[in-house]
Coordinates of C-alpha atoms and ligand atoms in Angstrom, one line a residue:
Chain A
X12 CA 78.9 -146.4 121.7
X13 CA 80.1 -149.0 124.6
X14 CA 81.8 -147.4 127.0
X15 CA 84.4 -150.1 127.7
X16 CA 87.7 -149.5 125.6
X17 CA 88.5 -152.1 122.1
X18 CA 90.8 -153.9 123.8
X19 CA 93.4 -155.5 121.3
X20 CA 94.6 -158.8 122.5
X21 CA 97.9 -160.4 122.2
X22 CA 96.8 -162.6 119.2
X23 CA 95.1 -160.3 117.3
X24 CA 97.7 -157.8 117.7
X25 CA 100.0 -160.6 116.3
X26 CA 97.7 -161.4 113.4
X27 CA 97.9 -158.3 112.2
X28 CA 101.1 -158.0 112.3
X29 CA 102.5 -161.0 110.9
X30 CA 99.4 -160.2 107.6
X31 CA 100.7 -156.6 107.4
X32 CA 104.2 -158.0 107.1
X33 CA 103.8 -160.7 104.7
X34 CA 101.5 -158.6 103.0
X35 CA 104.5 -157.1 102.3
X36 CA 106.1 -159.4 101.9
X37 CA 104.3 -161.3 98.9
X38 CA 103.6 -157.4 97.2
X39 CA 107.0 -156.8 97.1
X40 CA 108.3 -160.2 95.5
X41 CA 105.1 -159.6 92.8
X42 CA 105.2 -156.4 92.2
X43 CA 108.5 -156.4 89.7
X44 CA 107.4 -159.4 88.0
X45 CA 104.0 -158.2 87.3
X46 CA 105.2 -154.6 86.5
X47 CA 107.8 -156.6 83.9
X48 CA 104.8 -159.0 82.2
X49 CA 102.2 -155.9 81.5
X50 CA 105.0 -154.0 80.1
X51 CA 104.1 -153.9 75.9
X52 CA 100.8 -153.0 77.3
X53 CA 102.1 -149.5 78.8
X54 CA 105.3 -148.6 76.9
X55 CA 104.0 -145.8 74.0
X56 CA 103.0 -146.9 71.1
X57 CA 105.5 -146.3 68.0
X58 CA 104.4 -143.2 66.0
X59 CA 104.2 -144.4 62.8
X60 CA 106.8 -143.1 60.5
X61 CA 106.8 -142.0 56.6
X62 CA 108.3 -144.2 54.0
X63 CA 109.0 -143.8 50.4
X64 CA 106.6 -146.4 48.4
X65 CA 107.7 -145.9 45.4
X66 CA 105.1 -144.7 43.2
X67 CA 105.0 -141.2 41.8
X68 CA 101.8 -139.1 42.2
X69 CA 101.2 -138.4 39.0
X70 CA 100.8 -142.5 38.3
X71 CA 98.0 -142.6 41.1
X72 CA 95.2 -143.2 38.8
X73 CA 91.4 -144.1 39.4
X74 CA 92.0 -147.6 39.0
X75 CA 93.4 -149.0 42.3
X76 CA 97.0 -150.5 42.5
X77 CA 99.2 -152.4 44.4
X78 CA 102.4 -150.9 45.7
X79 CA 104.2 -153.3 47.7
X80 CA 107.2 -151.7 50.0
X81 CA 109.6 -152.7 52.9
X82 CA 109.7 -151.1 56.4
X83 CA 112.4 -151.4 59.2
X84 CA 110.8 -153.1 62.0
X85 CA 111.7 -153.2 65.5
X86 CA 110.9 -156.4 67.7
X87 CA 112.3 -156.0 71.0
X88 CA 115.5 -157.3 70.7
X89 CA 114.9 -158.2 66.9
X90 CA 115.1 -156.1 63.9
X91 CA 114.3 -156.5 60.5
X92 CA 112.8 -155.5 57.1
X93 CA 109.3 -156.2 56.2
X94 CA 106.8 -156.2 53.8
X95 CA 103.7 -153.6 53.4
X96 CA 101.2 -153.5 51.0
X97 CA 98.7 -151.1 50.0
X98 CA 95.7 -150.6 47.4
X99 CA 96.0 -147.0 45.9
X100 CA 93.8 -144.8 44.0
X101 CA 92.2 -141.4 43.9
X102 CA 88.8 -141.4 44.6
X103 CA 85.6 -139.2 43.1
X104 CA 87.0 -135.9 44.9
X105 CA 90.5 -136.6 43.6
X106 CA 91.7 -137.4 46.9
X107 CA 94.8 -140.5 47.1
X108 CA 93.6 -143.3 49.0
X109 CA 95.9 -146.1 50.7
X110 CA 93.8 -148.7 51.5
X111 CA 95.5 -152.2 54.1
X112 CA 95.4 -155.2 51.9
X113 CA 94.4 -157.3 55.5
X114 CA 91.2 -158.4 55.4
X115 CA 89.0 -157.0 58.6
X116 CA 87.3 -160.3 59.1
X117 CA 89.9 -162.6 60.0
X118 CA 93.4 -160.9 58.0
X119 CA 93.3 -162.4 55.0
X120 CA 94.7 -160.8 52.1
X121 CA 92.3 -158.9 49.9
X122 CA 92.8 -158.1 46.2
X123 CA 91.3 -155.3 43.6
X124 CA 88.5 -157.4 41.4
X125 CA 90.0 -160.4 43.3
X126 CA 87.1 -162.1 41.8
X127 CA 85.6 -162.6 38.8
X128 CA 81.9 -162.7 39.7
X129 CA 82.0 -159.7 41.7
X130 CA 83.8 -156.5 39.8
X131 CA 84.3 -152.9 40.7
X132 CA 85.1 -154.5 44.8
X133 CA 87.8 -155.4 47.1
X134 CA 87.4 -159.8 47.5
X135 CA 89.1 -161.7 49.9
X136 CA 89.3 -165.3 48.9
X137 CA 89.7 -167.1 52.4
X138 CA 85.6 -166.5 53.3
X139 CA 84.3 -164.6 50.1
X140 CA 84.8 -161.2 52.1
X141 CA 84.1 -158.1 49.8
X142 CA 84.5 -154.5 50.0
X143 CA 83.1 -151.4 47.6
X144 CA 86.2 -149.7 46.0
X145 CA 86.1 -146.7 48.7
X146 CA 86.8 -150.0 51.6
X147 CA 83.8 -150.1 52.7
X148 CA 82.5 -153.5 53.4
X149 CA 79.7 -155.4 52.1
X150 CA 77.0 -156.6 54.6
X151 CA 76.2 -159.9 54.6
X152 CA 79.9 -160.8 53.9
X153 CA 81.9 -162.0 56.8
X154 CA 83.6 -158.3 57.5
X155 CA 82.9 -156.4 60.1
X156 CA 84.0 -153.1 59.6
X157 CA 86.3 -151.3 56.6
X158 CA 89.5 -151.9 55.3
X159 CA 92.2 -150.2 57.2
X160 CA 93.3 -146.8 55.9
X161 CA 96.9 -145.9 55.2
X162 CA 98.3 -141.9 56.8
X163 CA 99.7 -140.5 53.5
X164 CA 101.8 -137.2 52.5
X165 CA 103.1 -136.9 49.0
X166 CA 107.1 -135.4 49.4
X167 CA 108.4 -134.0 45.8
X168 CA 105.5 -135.8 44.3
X169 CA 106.2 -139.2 45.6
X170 CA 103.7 -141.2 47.3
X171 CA 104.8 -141.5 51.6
X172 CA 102.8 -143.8 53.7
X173 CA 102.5 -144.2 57.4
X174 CA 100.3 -146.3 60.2
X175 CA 97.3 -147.9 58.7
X176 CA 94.3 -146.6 60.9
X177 CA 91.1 -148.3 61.8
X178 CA 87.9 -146.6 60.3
X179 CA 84.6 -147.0 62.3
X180 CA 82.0 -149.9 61.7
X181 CA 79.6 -150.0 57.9
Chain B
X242 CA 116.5 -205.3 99.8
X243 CA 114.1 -203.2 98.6
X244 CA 112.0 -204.3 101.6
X245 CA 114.6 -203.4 103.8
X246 CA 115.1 -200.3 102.5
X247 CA 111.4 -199.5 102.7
X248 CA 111.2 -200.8 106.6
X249 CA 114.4 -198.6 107.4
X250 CA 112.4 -195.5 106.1
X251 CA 108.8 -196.6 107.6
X252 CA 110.4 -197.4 111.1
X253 CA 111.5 -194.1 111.1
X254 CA 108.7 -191.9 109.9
X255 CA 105.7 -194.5 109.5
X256 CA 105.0 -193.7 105.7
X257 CA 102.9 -196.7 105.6
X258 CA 99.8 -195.1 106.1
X259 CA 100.1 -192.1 104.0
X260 CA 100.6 -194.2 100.8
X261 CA 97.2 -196.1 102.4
X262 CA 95.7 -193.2 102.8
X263 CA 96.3 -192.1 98.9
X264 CA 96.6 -195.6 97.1
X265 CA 94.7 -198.4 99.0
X266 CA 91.2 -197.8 98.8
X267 CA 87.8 -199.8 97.2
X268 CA 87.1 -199.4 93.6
X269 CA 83.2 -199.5 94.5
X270 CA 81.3 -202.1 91.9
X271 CA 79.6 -199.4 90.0
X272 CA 82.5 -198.0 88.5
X273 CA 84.5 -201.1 88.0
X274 CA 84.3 -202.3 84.5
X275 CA 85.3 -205.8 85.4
X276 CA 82.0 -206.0 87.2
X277 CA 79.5 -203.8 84.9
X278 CA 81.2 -203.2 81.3
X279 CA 79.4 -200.0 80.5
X280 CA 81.3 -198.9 83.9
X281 CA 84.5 -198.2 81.6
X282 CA 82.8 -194.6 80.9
X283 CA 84.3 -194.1 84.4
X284 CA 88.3 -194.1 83.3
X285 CA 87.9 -191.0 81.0
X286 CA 88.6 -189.2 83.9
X287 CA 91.4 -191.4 85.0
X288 CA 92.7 -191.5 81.1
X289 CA 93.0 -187.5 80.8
X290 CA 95.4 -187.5 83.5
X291 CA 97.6 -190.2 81.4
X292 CA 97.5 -188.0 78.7
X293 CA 99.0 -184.9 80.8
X294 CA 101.3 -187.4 82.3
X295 CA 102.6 -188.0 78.6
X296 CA 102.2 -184.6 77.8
X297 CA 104.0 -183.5 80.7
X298 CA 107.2 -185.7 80.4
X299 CA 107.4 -185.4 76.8
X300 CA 107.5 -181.9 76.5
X301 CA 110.1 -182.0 79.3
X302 CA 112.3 -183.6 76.5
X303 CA 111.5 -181.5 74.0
X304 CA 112.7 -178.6 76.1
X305 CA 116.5 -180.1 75.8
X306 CA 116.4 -179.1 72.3
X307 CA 114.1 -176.3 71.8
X308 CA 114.9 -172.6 71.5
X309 CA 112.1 -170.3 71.6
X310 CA 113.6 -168.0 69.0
X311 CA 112.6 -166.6 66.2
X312 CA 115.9 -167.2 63.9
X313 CA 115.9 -170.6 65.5
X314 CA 112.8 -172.4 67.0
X315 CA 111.5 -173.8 63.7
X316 CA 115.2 -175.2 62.8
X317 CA 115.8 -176.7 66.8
X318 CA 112.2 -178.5 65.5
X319 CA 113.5 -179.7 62.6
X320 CA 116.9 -181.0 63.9
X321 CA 115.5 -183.1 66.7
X322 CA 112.3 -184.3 64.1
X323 CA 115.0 -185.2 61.6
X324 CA 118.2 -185.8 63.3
X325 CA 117.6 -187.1 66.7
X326 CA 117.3 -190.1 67.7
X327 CA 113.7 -190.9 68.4
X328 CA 113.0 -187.4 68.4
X329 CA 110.2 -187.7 65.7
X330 CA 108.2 -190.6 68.2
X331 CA 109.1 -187.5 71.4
X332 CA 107.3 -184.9 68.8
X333 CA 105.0 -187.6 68.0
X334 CA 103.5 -188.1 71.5
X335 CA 103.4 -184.5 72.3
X336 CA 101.8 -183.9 69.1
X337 CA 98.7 -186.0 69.2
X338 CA 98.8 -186.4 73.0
X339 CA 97.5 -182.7 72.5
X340 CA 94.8 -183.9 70.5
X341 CA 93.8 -187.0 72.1
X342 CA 94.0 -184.9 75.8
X343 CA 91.2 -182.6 74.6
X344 CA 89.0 -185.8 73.6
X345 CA 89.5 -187.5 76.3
X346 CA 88.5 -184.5 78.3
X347 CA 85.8 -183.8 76.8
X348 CA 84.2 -187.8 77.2
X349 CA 84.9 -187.6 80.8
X350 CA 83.2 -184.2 81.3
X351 CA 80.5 -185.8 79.1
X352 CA 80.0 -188.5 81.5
X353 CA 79.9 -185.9 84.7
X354 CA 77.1 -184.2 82.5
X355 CA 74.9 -187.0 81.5
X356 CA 75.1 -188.9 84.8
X357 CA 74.6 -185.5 86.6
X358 CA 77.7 -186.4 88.9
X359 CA 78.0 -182.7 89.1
X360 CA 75.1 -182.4 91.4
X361 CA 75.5 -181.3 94.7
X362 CA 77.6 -181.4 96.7
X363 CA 79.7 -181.9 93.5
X364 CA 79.1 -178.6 92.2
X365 CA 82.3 -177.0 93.4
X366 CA 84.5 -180.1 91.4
X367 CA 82.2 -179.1 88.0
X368 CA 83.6 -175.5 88.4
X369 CA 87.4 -176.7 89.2
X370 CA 87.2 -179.1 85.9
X371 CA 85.8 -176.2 83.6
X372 CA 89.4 -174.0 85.2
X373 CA 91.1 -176.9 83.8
X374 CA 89.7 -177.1 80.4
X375 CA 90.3 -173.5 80.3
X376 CA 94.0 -174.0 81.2
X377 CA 94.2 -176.5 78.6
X378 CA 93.2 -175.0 75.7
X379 CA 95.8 -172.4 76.8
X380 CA 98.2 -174.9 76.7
X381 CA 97.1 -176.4 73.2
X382 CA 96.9 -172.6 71.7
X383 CA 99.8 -171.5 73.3
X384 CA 101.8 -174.6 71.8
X385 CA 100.7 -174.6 68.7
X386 CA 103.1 -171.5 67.9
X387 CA 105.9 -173.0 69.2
X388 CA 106.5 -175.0 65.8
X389 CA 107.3 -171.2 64.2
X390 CA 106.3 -172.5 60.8
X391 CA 103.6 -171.0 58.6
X392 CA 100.6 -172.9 60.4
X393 CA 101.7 -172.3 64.2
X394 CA 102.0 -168.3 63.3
X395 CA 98.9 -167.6 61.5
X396 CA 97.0 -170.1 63.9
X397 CA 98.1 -167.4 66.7
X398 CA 97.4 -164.2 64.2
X399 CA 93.6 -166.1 64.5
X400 CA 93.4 -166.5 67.9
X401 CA 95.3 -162.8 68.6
X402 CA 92.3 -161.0 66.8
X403 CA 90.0 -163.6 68.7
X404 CA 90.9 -162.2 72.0
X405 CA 91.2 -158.7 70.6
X406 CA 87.0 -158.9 70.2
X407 CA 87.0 -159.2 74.1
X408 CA 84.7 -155.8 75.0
X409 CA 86.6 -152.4 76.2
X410 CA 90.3 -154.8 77.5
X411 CA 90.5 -156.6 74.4
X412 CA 93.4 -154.9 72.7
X413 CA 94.9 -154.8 76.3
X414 CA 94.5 -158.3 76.3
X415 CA 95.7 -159.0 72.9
X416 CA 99.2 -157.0 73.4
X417 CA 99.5 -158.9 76.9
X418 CA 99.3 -161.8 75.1
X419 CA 101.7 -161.0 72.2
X420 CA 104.2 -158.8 73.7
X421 CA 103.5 -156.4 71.4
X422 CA 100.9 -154.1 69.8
X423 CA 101.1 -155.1 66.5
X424 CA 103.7 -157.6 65.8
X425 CA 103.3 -161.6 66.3
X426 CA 107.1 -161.7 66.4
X427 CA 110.4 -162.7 68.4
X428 CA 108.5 -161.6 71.9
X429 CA 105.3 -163.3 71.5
X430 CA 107.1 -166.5 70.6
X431 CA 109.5 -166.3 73.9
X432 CA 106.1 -165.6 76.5
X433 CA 103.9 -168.0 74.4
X434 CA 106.8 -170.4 75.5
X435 CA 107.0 -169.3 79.2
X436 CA 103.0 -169.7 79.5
X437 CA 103.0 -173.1 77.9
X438 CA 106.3 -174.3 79.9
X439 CA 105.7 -172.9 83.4
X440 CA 102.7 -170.7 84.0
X441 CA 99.6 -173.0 82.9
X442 CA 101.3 -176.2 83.8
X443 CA 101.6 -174.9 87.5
X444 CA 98.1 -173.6 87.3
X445 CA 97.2 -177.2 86.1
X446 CA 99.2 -178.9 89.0
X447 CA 97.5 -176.9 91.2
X448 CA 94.1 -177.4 89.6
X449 CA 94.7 -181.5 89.3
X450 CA 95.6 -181.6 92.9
X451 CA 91.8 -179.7 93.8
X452 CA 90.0 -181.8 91.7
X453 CA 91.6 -185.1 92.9
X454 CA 91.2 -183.9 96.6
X455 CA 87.9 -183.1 96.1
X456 CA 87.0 -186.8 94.7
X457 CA 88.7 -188.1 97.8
X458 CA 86.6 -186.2 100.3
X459 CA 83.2 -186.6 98.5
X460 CA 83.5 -189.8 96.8
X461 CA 82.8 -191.4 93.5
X462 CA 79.2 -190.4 92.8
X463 CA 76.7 -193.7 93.0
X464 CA 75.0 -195.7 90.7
X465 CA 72.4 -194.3 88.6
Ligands
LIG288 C1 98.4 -180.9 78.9 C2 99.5 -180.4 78.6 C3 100.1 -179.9 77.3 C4 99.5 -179.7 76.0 C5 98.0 -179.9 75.7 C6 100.5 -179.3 75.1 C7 100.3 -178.9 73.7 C8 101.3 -178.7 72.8 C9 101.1 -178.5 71.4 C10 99.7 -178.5 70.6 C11 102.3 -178.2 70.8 C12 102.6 -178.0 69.3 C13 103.2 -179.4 68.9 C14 103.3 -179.6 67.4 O1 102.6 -178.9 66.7 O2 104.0 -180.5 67.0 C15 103.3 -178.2 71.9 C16 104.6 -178.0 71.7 C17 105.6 -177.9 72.7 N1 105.4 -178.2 74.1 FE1 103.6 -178.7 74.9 N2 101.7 -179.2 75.8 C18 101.5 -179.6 77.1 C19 102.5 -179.6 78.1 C20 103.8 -179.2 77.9 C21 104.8 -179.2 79.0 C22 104.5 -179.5 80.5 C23 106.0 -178.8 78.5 C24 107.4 -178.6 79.1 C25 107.7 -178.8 80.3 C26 105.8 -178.6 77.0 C27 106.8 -178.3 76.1 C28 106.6 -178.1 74.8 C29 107.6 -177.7 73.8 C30 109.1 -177.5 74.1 C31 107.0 -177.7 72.5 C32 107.7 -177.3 71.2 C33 108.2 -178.5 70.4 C34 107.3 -178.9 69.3 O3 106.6 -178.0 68.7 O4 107.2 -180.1 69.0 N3 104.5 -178.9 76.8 N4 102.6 -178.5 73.1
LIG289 S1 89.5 -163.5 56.3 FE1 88.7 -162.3 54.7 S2 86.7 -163.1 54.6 FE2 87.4 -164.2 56.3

C-alpha cells in the first residue's frame, strides 16, 4: 500500500544471506546421512518366494500338522538358513490352510490342542492365548487379531509355501 | 608445582572465575542434609548423574572389546566376562548401573513431583527431565540387545511389536528401528549399537547440560 519502496538494509540483506547459505549448508551435510538411516524403510519389500515344505498333498488331512522347513534368508550383508513353521490342514470346503505358528499377541509360539483343557483350538502357552482351528482368535484371550496365513501353491502335488500374511481384526 | 602450574594458566586467561562461577556456590540450608536429614531427598538428582557418569565410562571400556556382530557380539561378551581381567566387575557396573540409573531417576523425579518443584517458573526443567527419561529408556532398551543371547533378542522382538502398535507410522517406525522389515538380525544389532553408543548419549549430553543450566539460572526451589 505505502508508497515508499521496502528498502533492504545492509544487515538484513546479510542475514539472509549468510541463513540461505548455511541453510545449505547444514541440508547438504544431513541430507545423505538421513537419506542412509531411513533406508530399510524405502527399499521394496522382498516378494516372498515359494519353497518346497515337504509334505505331499495327498497327506494334508483335517487334523492340523506341523511341517517345519528351512528358508534362505538375506540380512544385509548376512545370509543364512532359517527355520519356518506352519499348522496345516484342509478346512470344511476342502481348502489347504497354512496357518504362522507366532502368536499375534506378543509372538509366542502356538501349538494344535497345545492344551489339555481347551481342545479342537490353537493355545499359546506364554499368556494362555487361544485360537479356533480356522485361526481365528478367542476374545477375551490376550490376541488381538488372527493367526497369520501362509501364500500356498501345490507344484506336482507337493505342498509350496510363501509370505505369511496378516488377516484383519476378530 | 601444581600451583604454579595453575597461576601460569590463570595469569594468562583468568580461569579463576569460571570454575567460581560453576563450582563455588552456597548449598542453601534446606537442601543440606547435614543441617535437615530428610534434606538427603535432594541428592537423587545429584545421584542419577553418578550413575551416567559410571554408565558412561564403563561402557567406554566395554567398547574396546565389543563387536556388534551377529557371528560375534555374544562371544566378544563372553571373552571379556570370562577371560579379561576385571572384565566381569566392567560388565558388572554397566549392568546394574542400568538398573539402579532408572531408580534413581525415578526417586528424584518423585521428589520434583511431591514437592511441586516443577511449578513455575520450573515448568520448562519438568519438560527437559521427561526428554531425558525418554532418552534413557532408549538407552536401557537399546542395550539390552547388545548381549546377542536368547534374552537380549526376544526382549527387542517385544519391544519391536511394541512400537509397531504406534497408529498409521508404526510399522515405519518399527523397520527404522530394526533395519529391516521383518528380521531382528545382523542390521538391527549394528544401529541398536550406534543409537546406544553415540546418538542418545549426545542427545543426553545435550539434555544434562539444559537441565543443569536451567538449575543455575532459577535456583534450587525453597523450602516447603
Ligand atoms: C545412561 C546411560 C546408559 C545406560 C542406561 C546403558 C544401558 C545398557 C544396558 C542395559 C546394557 C546391557 C548390559 C547387560 O545386559 O549386561 C548395555 C550394554 C552395553 N553398553 Fe550401555 N548404557 C548406557 C551408556 C553407554 C555408553 C555411553 C556406552 C559407550 C560409550 C555404552 C556401551 C555399551 C556396550 C559396548 C554394551 C555391550 C556390552 C554388554 O552387554 O555388557 N553404554 N548398556
Ligand atoms: S504371546 Fe501368546 S498369548 Fe501372549
Amino acid at each position: 500500500m505505502s508508497e515508499e519502496k521496502q528498502q533492504v538494509s545492509r544487515r538484513q540483506f546479510l542475514n539472509y544471506t549468510l541463513t540461505g547459505v548455511g541453510g545449505f549448508m547444514a541440508a547438504g551435510l544431513l541430507i545423505s546421512p538421513i537419506r542412509m538411516a531411513i533406508d530399510p524403510v524405502l527399499k521394496p519389500s522382498s516378494a516372498g518366494e515359494y519353497a518346497n515344505v515337504g509334505l505331499a498333498v495327498e497327506d494334508i488331512t483335517t487334523e492340523p500338522q506341523r511341517v517345519d522347513w528351512k528358508i534362505d534368508q538375506v540380512d544385509g550383508w548376512y545370509e543364512s538358513k532359517v527355520n519356518r513353521s506352519a499348522w496345516v490342514f484342509k478346512n470344511e470346503n476342502d481348502e489347504i490352510m497354512a496357518l504362522s505358528p507366532t502368536c499375534t499377541h506378543l509372538g509366542c509360539v502356538v501349538s494344535w490342542e497345545g492344551s489339555e483343557d481347551h481342545p479342537n483350538e490353537f493355545f499359546c502357552p506364554c499368556h494362555d492365548g487361544r485360537y479356533y482351528k480356522d485361526g481365528t482368535n478367542i476374545a477375551g484371550t490376550p490376541p488381538t487379531r488372527p493367526l497369520d496365513l501362509y501364500d500356498h501353491k501345490v507344484e506336482n502335488g507337493m505342498l509350496y509355501l510363501g509370505k505369511a500374511q496378516v488377516r484383519g481384526e476378530a | 608445582m601444581l600451583q604454579k602450574i595453575y597461576d601460569w594458566i590463570d595469569e594468562r586467561i583468568d580461569i579463576t572465575p569460571i570454575w567460581r562461577d560453576i563450582a563455588d556456590h552456597e548449598v542453601p540450608e534446606h537442601v543440606n542434609p547435614a543441617h535437615h536429614f530428610s534434606a538427603f531427598v535432594y541428592c537423587f538428582g545429584g545421584l542419577t548423574f553418578f550413575v551416567v557418569v559410571i554408565q558412561i565410562l564403563s561402557g567406554m571400556f566395554l567398547t574396546m572389546y565389543y563387536v556388534p556382530d551377529i557371528e560375534n557380539a555374544w562371544k566378544s561378551v563372553y571373552y571379556l566376562q570370562t577371560e579379561v581381567a576385571h572384565g566381569q566387575i566392567v560388565r558388572g557396573m554397566h549392568h546394574w548401573g542400568a538398573s539402579v540409573v532408572i531408580v534413581m531417576l525415578l526417586l528424584h523425579t518423585l521428589r520434583v513431583f511431591f514437592q511441586g518443584a516443577y511449578k513455575k517458573p520450573r515448568e520448562l526443567n519438568w519438560m527437559v527431565g521427561v526428554l531425558i527419561f525418554f532418552v534413557m529408556l532408549g538407552l536401557g532398551f537399546t542395550g539390552y540387545l547388545l548381549p546377542w543371547d536368547n534374552k537380549a533378542y526376544f526382549a527387542t522382538q517385544v519391544g519391536l511389536e511394541i512400537a509397531e502398535q504406534v497408529p498409521f507410522i508404526g510399522e515405519y517406525l518399527k523397520t527404522l528401528l530394526a533395519g529391516d522389515a521383518e528380521i531382528v538380525g545382523a542390521q538391527t544389532l549394528t544401529r541398536f549399537f550406534a543409537i546406544h553408543v553415540f546418538f542418545l548419549p549426545a542427545a543426553l549430553f545435550g539434555l544434562m547440560a539444559a537441565h543443569f543450566i536451567l538449575i543455575r539460572r532459577q535456583g534450587i526451589s525453597g523450602p516447603l
